[in-house]
Amino acid sequence: MKHKIFLSSPHIGHKEQEYIKNAFDTNWIAPLGPLVSGFEKELSGYTGVKHAAALSSGTAAIHLALIMLGVKNDDFVICQSFTFAATANPIRYQGATPVFVDSEKETWNMCPKHLENAILFCLENGKRPKAVIPVHLYGMPAKINDIVAIADKYDIPVVEDAAESLGASVNGKQTGSFGKFGILSFNGNKIITTSGGGALLSDDEELIKKARFLATQARDNAPHYQHSQIGYNYRLSNVLAGIGMGQMEVLNERIENRRKNFERYQHCFNQINNKGYNISLLPEAENSFANRWLTTVLINPDENKGITREKLRLAFEAENIEARPLWKPMHLQPVFQNFPYFGERTAENLFNIGLCLPSGSNLNDDDWRRIENVLFEVFE
Ligand SMILES: *Cc1c(COP(=O)(O)O)cnc(C)c1O
């Protein structure tokens, strides 16, 4: 069997092991240390957000943001439906009610119009939502200025899920820097990785200090262990921050490679569409720069001789190549289907006809040959 081509596999640079060796040599093998602080400075510098807390995951970052915004039982939190479950799960950790919002067609992210309807629904039910969580899915920036303007109008803080979009920007301003909080993920499949990890970003220094405090078991300042709040064990280890330091050195190269993947797919599908198919890729909106974490396509069988995205996925699978349907919206998930939803069927339709293509920054010529063979066989 030929080696497996993954949707998005880790791509390590040259410096990571050097940083890790430094952690070992200095015996900083702890959930704090100079590499954690260094990684936080790098993240802050890159995103243009004043402060960053390096954490054990992106999910932990969302959870801490919601805790600091006071999200509790009986609160509403508005969340993009078209996302990965990790965006919504922390709302339930706090016992609050997620209110899901559909996507718009241009960026596939939170629809500002439906967002406003969801806010009005919460207000009519006597509760101001405690947070709005938009996502820049697949590294495509959402209409974040419109979303923030609506949230501001109703005085609701924005927690920007930039887990998939590190390096993407709108008018040159980085995703993750628009809301009260931004969150990043360094899971193994993301554009850069620490094998597992995340970060919380904010311009508010006090909030980031508080996040670090909560993430290290909420230990009060005393010689003994003293606690006046519930804490969490959410800090990133100094060893893993070493991987992060190395990965930050190659982040721009990784973005360049992912954007080249998109162009290569676009070239393939142009040829395929010239043969009577109509497969579409997602263009960037004006003034927006996508990191192209994953290249995605829409394959409407009515416009493609009956060929479905599932047929293409299975053809890839038969060649040991991973492809994955677009994320199934949260309001259609068994665990979330009874919560309020505002929108139409945009996200649902994307899920039904969309596919994520292999998009690693380390695809080689042989991998591409295998991928293109499948594409040109399925779409003859
Ligand atoms: C990966 C991801 C997360 C969660 O990050 P982890 O580091 O895996 O906990 C949150 N939101 C989105 C959209 C993601 O893709």
GROMACS .gro file of N, CA and C and ligand atoms in nm, residues 57-59 62 83-84 86-87 135 137 161 163-164 185 187 190 197, ligand 1:
model
   66
   57SER      N    1  -0.461   2.383   2.495
   57SER     CA    2  -0.541   2.361   2.372
   57SER      C    3  -0.620   2.486   2.336
   58GLY      N    4  -0.670   2.487   2.214
   58GLY     CA    5  -0.760   2.594   2.172
   58GLY      C    6  -0.892   2.585   2.248
   59THR      N    7  -0.936   2.464   2.276
   59THR     CA    8  -1.060   2.445   2.351
   59THR      C    9  -1.047   2.508   2.490
   62ILE      N   10  -1.090   2.884   2.464
   62ILE     CA   11  -1.230   2.927   2.454
   62ILE      C   12  -1.296   2.915   2.591
   83THR      N   13  -1.893   2.493   1.217
   83THR     CA   14  -1.762   2.491   1.281
   83THR      C   15  -1.734   2.353   1.334
   84PHE      N   16  -1.619   2.339   1.399
   84PHE     CA   17  -1.581   2.216   1.468
   84PHE      C   18  -1.638   2.224   1.610
   86ALA      N   19  -1.537   2.189   1.897
   86ALA     CA   20  -1.459   2.253   2.004
   86ALA      C   21  -1.499   2.399   2.025
   87THR      N   22  -1.556   2.464   1.921
   87THR     CA   23  -1.601   2.602   1.937
   87THR      C   24  -1.717   2.608   2.036
  135VAL      N   25  -1.617   3.228   1.374
  135VAL     CA   26  -1.505   3.141   1.340
  135VAL      C   27  -1.455   3.181   1.201
  137LEU      N   28  -1.340   2.982   0.948
  137LEU     CA   29  -1.327   2.839   0.917
  137LEU      C   30  -1.240   2.815   0.795
  161ASP      N   31  -1.279   3.286   1.718
  161ASP     CA   32  -1.215   3.155   1.705
  161ASP      C   33  -1.129   3.154   1.579
  163ALA      N   34  -0.875   2.945   1.543
  163ALA     CA   35  -0.800   2.818   1.556
  163ALA      C   36  -0.746   2.771   1.422
  164GLU      N   37  -0.821   2.799   1.314
  164GLU     CA   38  -0.781   2.750   1.182
  164GLU      C   39  -0.720   2.859   1.095
  185SER      N   40  -0.522   2.762   1.792
  185SER     CA   41  -0.496   2.621   1.823
  185SER      C   42  -0.367   2.576   1.755
  187ASN      N   43  -0.304   2.231   1.753
  187ASN     CA   44  -0.326   2.088   1.742
  187ASN      C   45  -0.245   2.034   1.624
  190LYS      N   46  -0.325   2.157   1.258
  190LYS     CA   47  -0.339   2.299   1.226
  190LYS      C   48  -0.219   2.349   1.145
  197GLY      N   49  -0.188   2.215   2.168
  197GLY     CA   50  -0.169   2.342   2.237
  197GLY      C   51  -0.264   2.447   2.183
  381LIG     C1   52  -0.906   2.287   1.624
  381LIG     C2   53  -1.017   2.380   1.652
  381LIG     C3   54  -1.048   2.419   1.783
  381LIG     C4   55  -0.990   2.357   1.905
  381LIG     O1   56  -0.857   2.358   1.920
  381LIG     P1   57  -0.784   2.240   2.002
  381LIG     O2   58  -0.646   2.296   2.018
  381LIG     O3   59  -0.789   2.117   1.919
  381LIG     O4   60  -0.855   2.225   2.132
  381LIG     C5   61  -1.148   2.514   1.801
  381LIG     N1   62  -1.214   2.566   1.696
  381LIG     C6   63  -1.187   2.529   1.570
  381LIG     C7   64  -1.264   2.593   1.459
  381LIG     C8   65  -1.090   2.433   1.543
  381LIG     O5   66  -1.067   2.395   1.418
   0.00000   0.00000   0.00000
